[in-house]
CSV table of C-alpha atoms in Angstrom, one decimal:
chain,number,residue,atom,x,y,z
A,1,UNK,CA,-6.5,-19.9,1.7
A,2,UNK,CA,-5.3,-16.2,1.2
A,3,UNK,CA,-6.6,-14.0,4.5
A,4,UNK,CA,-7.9,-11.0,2.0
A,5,UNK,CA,-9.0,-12.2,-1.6
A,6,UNK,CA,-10.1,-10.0,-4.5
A,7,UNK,CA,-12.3,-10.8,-7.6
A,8,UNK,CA,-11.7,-10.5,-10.2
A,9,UNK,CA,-8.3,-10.8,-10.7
A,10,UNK,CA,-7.7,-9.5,-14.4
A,11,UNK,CA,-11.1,-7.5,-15.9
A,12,UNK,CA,-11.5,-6.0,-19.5
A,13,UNK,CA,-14.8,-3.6,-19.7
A,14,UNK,CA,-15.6,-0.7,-22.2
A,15,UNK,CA,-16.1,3.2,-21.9
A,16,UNK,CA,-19.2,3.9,-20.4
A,17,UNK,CA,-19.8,0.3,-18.4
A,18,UNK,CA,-20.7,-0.3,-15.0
A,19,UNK,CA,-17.9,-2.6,-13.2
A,20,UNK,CA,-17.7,-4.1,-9.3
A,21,UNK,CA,-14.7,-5.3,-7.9
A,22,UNK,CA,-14.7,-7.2,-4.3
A,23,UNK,CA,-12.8,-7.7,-2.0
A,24,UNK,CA,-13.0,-10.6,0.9
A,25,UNK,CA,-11.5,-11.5,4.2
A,26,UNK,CA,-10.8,-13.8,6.7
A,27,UNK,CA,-8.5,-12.0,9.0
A,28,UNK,CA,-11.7,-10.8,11.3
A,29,UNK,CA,-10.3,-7.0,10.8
A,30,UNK,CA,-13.2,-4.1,10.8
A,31,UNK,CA,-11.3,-1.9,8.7
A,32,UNK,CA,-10.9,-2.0,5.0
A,33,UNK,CA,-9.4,0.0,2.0
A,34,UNK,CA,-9.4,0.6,-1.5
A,35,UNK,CA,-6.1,1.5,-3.3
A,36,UNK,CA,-5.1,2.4,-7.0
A,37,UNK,CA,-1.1,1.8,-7.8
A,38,UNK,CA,-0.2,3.8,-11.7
A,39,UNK,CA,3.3,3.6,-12.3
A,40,UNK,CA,5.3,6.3,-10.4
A,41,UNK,CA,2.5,7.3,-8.8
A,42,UNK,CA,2.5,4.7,-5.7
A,43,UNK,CA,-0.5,3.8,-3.7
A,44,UNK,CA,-3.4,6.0,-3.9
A,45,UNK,CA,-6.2,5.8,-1.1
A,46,UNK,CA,-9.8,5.8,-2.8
A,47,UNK,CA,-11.9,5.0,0.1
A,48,UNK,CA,-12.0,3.2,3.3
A,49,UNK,CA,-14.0,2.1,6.0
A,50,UNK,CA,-14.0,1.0,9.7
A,51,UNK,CA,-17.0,-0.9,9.8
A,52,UNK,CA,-19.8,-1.9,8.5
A,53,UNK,CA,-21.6,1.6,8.7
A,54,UNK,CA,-18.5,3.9,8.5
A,55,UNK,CA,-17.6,4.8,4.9
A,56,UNK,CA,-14.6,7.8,3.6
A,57,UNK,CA,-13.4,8.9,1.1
A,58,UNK,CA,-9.8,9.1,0.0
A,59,UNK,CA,-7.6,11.0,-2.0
A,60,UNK,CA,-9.0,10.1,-5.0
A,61,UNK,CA,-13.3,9.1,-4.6
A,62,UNK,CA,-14.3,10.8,-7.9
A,63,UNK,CA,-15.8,8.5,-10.2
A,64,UNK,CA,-15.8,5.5,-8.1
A,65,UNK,CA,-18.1,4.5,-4.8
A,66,UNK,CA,-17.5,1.5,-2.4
A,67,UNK,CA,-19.9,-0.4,-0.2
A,68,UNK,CA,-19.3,-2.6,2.9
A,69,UNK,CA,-21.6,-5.1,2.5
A,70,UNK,CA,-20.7,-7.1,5.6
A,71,UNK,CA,-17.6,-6.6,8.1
A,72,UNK,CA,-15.8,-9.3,5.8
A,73,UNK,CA,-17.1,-7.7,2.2
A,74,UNK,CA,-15.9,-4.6,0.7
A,75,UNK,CA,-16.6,-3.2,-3.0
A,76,UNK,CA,-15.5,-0.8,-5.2
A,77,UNK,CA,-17.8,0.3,-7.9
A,78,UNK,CA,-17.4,2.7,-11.3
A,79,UNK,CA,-20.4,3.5,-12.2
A,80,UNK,CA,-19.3,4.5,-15.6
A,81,UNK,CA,-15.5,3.6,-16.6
A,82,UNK,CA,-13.1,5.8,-18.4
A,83,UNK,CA,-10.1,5.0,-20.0
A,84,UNK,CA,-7.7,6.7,-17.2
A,85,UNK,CA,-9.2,4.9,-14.7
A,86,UNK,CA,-7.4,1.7,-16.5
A,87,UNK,CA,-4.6,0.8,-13.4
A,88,UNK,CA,-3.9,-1.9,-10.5
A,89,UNK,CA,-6.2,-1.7,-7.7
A,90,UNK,CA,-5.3,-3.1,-4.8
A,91,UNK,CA,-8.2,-4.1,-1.4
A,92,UNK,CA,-6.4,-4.0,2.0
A,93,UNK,CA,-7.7,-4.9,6.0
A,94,UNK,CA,-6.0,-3.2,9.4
A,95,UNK,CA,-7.2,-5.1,12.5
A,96,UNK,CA,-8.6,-2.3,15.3
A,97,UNK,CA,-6.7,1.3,15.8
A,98,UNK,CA,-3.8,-1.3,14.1
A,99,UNK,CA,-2.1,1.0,11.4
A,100,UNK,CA,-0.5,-2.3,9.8
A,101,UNK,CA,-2.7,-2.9,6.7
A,102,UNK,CA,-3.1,-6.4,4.9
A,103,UNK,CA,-3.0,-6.4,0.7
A,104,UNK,CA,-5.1,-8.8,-1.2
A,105,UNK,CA,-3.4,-10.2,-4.8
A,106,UNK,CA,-5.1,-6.6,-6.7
A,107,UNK,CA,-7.2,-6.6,-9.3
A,108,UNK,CA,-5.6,-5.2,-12.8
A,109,UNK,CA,-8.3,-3.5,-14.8
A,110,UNK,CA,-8.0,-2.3,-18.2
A,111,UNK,CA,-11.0,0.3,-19.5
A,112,UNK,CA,-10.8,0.2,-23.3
B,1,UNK,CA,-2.1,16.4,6.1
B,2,UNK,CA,0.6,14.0,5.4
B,3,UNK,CA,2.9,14.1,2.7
B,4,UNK,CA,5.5,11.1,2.1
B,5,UNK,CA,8.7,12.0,-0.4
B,6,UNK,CA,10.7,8.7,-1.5
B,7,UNK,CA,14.1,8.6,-3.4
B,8,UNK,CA,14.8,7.2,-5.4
B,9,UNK,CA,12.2,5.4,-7.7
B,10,UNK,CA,14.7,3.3,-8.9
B,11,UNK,CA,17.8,2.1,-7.6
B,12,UNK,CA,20.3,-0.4,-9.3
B,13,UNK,CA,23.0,-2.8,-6.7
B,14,UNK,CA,25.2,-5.6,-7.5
B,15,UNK,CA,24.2,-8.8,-5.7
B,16,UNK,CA,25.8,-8.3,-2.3
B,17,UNK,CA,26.0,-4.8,-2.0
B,18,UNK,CA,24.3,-2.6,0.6
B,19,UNK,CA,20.7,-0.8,-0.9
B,20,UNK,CA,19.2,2.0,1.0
B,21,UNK,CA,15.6,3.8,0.3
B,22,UNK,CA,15.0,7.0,1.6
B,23,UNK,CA,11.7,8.9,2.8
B,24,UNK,CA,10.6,12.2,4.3
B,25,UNK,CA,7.1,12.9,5.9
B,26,UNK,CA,6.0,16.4,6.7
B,27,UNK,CA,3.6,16.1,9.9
B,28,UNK,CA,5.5,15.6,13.3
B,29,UNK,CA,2.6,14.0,14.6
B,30,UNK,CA,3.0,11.0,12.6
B,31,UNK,CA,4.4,8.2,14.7
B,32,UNK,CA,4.5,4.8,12.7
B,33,UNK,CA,6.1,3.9,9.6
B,34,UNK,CA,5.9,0.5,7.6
B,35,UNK,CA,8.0,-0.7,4.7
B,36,UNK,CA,6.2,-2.7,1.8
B,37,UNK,CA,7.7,-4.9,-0.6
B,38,UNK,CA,5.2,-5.6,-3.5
B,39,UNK,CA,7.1,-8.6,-5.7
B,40,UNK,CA,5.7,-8.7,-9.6
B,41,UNK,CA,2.1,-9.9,-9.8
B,42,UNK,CA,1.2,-9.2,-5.4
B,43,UNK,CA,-0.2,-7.1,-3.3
B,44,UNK,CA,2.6,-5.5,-1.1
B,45,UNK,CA,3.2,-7.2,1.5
B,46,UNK,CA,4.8,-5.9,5.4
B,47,UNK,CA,8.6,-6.1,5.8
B,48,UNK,CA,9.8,-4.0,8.7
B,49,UNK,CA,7.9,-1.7,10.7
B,50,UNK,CA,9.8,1.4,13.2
B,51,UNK,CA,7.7,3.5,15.5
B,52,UNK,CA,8.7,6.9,17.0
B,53,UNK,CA,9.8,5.9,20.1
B,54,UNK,CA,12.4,3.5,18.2
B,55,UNK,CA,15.4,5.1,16.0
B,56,UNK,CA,16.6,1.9,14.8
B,57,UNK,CA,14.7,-1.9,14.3
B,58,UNK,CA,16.8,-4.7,13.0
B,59,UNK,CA,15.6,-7.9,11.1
B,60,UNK,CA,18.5,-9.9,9.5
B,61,UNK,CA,19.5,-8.3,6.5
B,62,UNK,CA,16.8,-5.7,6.8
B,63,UNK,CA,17.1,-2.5,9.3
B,64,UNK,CA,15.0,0.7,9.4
B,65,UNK,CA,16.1,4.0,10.5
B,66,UNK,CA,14.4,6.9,12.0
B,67,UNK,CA,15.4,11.1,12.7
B,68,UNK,CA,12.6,12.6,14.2
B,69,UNK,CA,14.0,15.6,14.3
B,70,UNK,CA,14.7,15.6,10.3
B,71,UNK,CA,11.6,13.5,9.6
B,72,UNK,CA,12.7,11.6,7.7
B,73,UNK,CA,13.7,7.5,7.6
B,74,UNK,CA,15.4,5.1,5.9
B,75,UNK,CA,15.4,1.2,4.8
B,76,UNK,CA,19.1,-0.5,4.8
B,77,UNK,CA,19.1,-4.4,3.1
B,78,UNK,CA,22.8,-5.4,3.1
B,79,UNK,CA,24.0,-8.4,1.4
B,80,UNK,CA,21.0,-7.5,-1.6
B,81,UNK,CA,20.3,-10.9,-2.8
B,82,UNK,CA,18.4,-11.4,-6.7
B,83,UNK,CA,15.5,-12.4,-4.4
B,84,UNK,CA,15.2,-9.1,-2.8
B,85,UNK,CA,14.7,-7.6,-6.6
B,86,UNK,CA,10.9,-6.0,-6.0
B,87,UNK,CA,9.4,-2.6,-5.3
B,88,UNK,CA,9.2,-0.8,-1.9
B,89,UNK,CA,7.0,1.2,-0.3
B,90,UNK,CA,7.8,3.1,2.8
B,91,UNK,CA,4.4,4.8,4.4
B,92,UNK,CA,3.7,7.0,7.4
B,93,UNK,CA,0.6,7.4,9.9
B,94,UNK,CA,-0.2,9.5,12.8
B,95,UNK,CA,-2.2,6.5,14.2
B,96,UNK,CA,-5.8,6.2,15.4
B,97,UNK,CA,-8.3,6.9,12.7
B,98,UNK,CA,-5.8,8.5,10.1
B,99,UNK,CA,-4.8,5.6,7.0
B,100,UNK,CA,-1.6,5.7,6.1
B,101,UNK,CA,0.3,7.5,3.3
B,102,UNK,CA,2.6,5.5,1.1
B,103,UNK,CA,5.6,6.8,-0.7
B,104,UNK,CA,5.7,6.5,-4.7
B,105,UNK,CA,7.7,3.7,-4.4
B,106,UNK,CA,11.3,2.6,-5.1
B,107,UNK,CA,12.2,-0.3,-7.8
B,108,UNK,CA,15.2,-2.2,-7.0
B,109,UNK,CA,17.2,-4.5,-9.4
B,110,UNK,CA,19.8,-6.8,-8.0
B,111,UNK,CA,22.0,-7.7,-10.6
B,112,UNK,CA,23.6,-11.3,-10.0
């Protein structure tokens, strides 16, 4: 089984909706991220946390809002989507003041 | 706070041919600095790793270099195989609490 998993994998939703994506992991690590990837843009940081009752925000928080539900559970929320907000979005883990972070497959979301 | 520069975005080689990436950071105090490979359809996933106390790590046909002094450093693949055809992200942290900050990312085509 993949160490860091992310549901759903592919999600269609309209202007205006409400939309969660999770993330899940295995690896035992207390710290988790939430990334965005647009073509030529690279990886974008939206928020992270490193643990259960330790949440930041990124570079780019507007719009969206995470919560960490356990040490193994982290979700990204937008509370109402926009069409820019269509991209890749990828979860990630780092084991304890370890800098080397862990990708899960990404989630590719398209807001119509 | 940091700022990661990566040249070039894309890069063409013939299989067996030498590819290098490039990347600049701007704070000194940054002192570790992964390279991702994300193949199509995956989360990016931890190639080579260099920290500041290293200028040079060496895994088989994979090598990263690092000038402190000119902040900037550098993944070498020799003998590019189709395989190796993906994008990379190089990324720079100043450790403890600070995530890291990736680079816009280079795609590389190995032409057989």
């Amino acid at each position: 089984d993949a160490d860091v998993t992310q549901t759903p994998r592919n999600r269609i939703t309209k202007t205006g909706k409400r939309i969660m994506l999770e993330c899940s992991q295995t690896k035992g690590h207390d710290r988790m991220y939430w990334y965005r990837q647009d073509p030529g843009l690279g990886l974008r940081l939206i928020y992270y946390s490193f643990d259960v009752k330790d949440i930041n925000k990124g570079e780019i928080s507007d719009g969206y809002s995470v919560s960490r539900q356990a040490q193994a559970k982290f979700s990204l929320s937008l509370e109402s989507a926009i069409p820019n907000q269509t991209a890749l979005y990828f979860c990630a883990t780092s084991g304890p003041g370890r800098e080397t972070q862990y990708f899960g497959p990404g989630t590719r979301l398209l807001v119509l | 706070g940091e700022n990661v520069e990566q040249h070039p975005s894309t890069l063409s080689v013939q299989e067996g041919d030498s590819a290098v990436i490039k990347c600049t950071y701007s704070d000194s105090a940054s002192n570790y600095f992964p390279w991702y490979k994300q193949e199509l359809g995956k989360g990016p996933q931890l190639i080579i790793d260099i920290r500041s106390n290293v200028g040079e790590k060496k895994d088989q046909r994979i090598a990263v270099t690092l000038n402190k002094t000119a902040k900037h450093f550098s993944l070498h693949i020799t003998e590019t195989q189709p395989e190796d055809s993906a994008v990379y992200f190089c990324a720079a942290s100043p450790g403890g609490n600070t995530p890291l900050v990736f680079g816009k990312g280079t795609r590389l085509s190995v032409i057989a």
